[in-house]
């Protein structure tokens, strides 16, 4: 690829990010196959599940899967395999990796699948800002549900808000399915989950 073509592509990417709004970052540490299939129909710099503007019982599933990946990545502290830990009020905390290291970086990342209010609540209640860096309790939690195989039923929908009921099977197909109510809002033309990640996942 010539240098000129590369620069034009980079410019288009930057313009796409600006038009997407919400301060979205250019790349996610997670890119699932569904995102790859959908991105072809999107503008440069915009990924599929994060740019859903026609919300249906079918299209809400990729958005929830995308949001779950955002949650999983932030919940485990980012890409740090050997986290830097410290003690705070008798509890061990770990600093997040540098790509989520500041409050603004963490907020921007979560807002790729969630509303500003949902992201702000999550950051405020699940993380600690220490010496200008974001940290969290050094523990691993979470469920073993397969959101990619979930089914959805629309409970209500307006032009700017929607509620779906999700039926999510256990990973491996064993055990009972779990029912979740997912609230969404439209932000800058795209749908975002309007509830804190830790309350959904």
mmCIF file of C-alpha atoms in Angstrom, residues 144-145 168-177:
data_model
loop_
_atom_site.group_PDB
_atom_site.id
_atom_site.type_symbol
_atom_site.label_atom_id
_atom_site.label_comp_id
_atom_site.label_asym_id
_atom_site.label_seq_id
_atom_site.Cartn_x
_atom_site.Cartn_y
_atom_site.Cartn_z
ATOM 1 C CA UNK A 144 -20.601 -18.445 32.890
ATOM 2 C CA UNK A 145 -23.401 -17.449 30.532
ATOM 3 C CA UNK A 168 -29.317 -16.437 28.189
ATOM 4 C CA UNK A 169 -28.151 -20.069 28.347
ATOM 5 C CA UNK A 170 -25.295 -21.317 30.491
ATOM 6 C CA UNK A 171 -21.971 -21.872 28.740
ATOM 7 C CA UNK A 172 -21.897 -25.415 27.412
ATOM 8 C CA UNK A 173 -25.682 -25.602 27.401
ATOM 9 C CA UNK A 174 -25.886 -27.025 30.922
ATOM 10 C CA UNK A 175 -28.239 -25.636 33.564
ATOM 11 C CA UNK A 176 -31.167 -23.255 33.401
ATOM 12 C CA UNK A 177 -31.330 -20.179 31.221
#
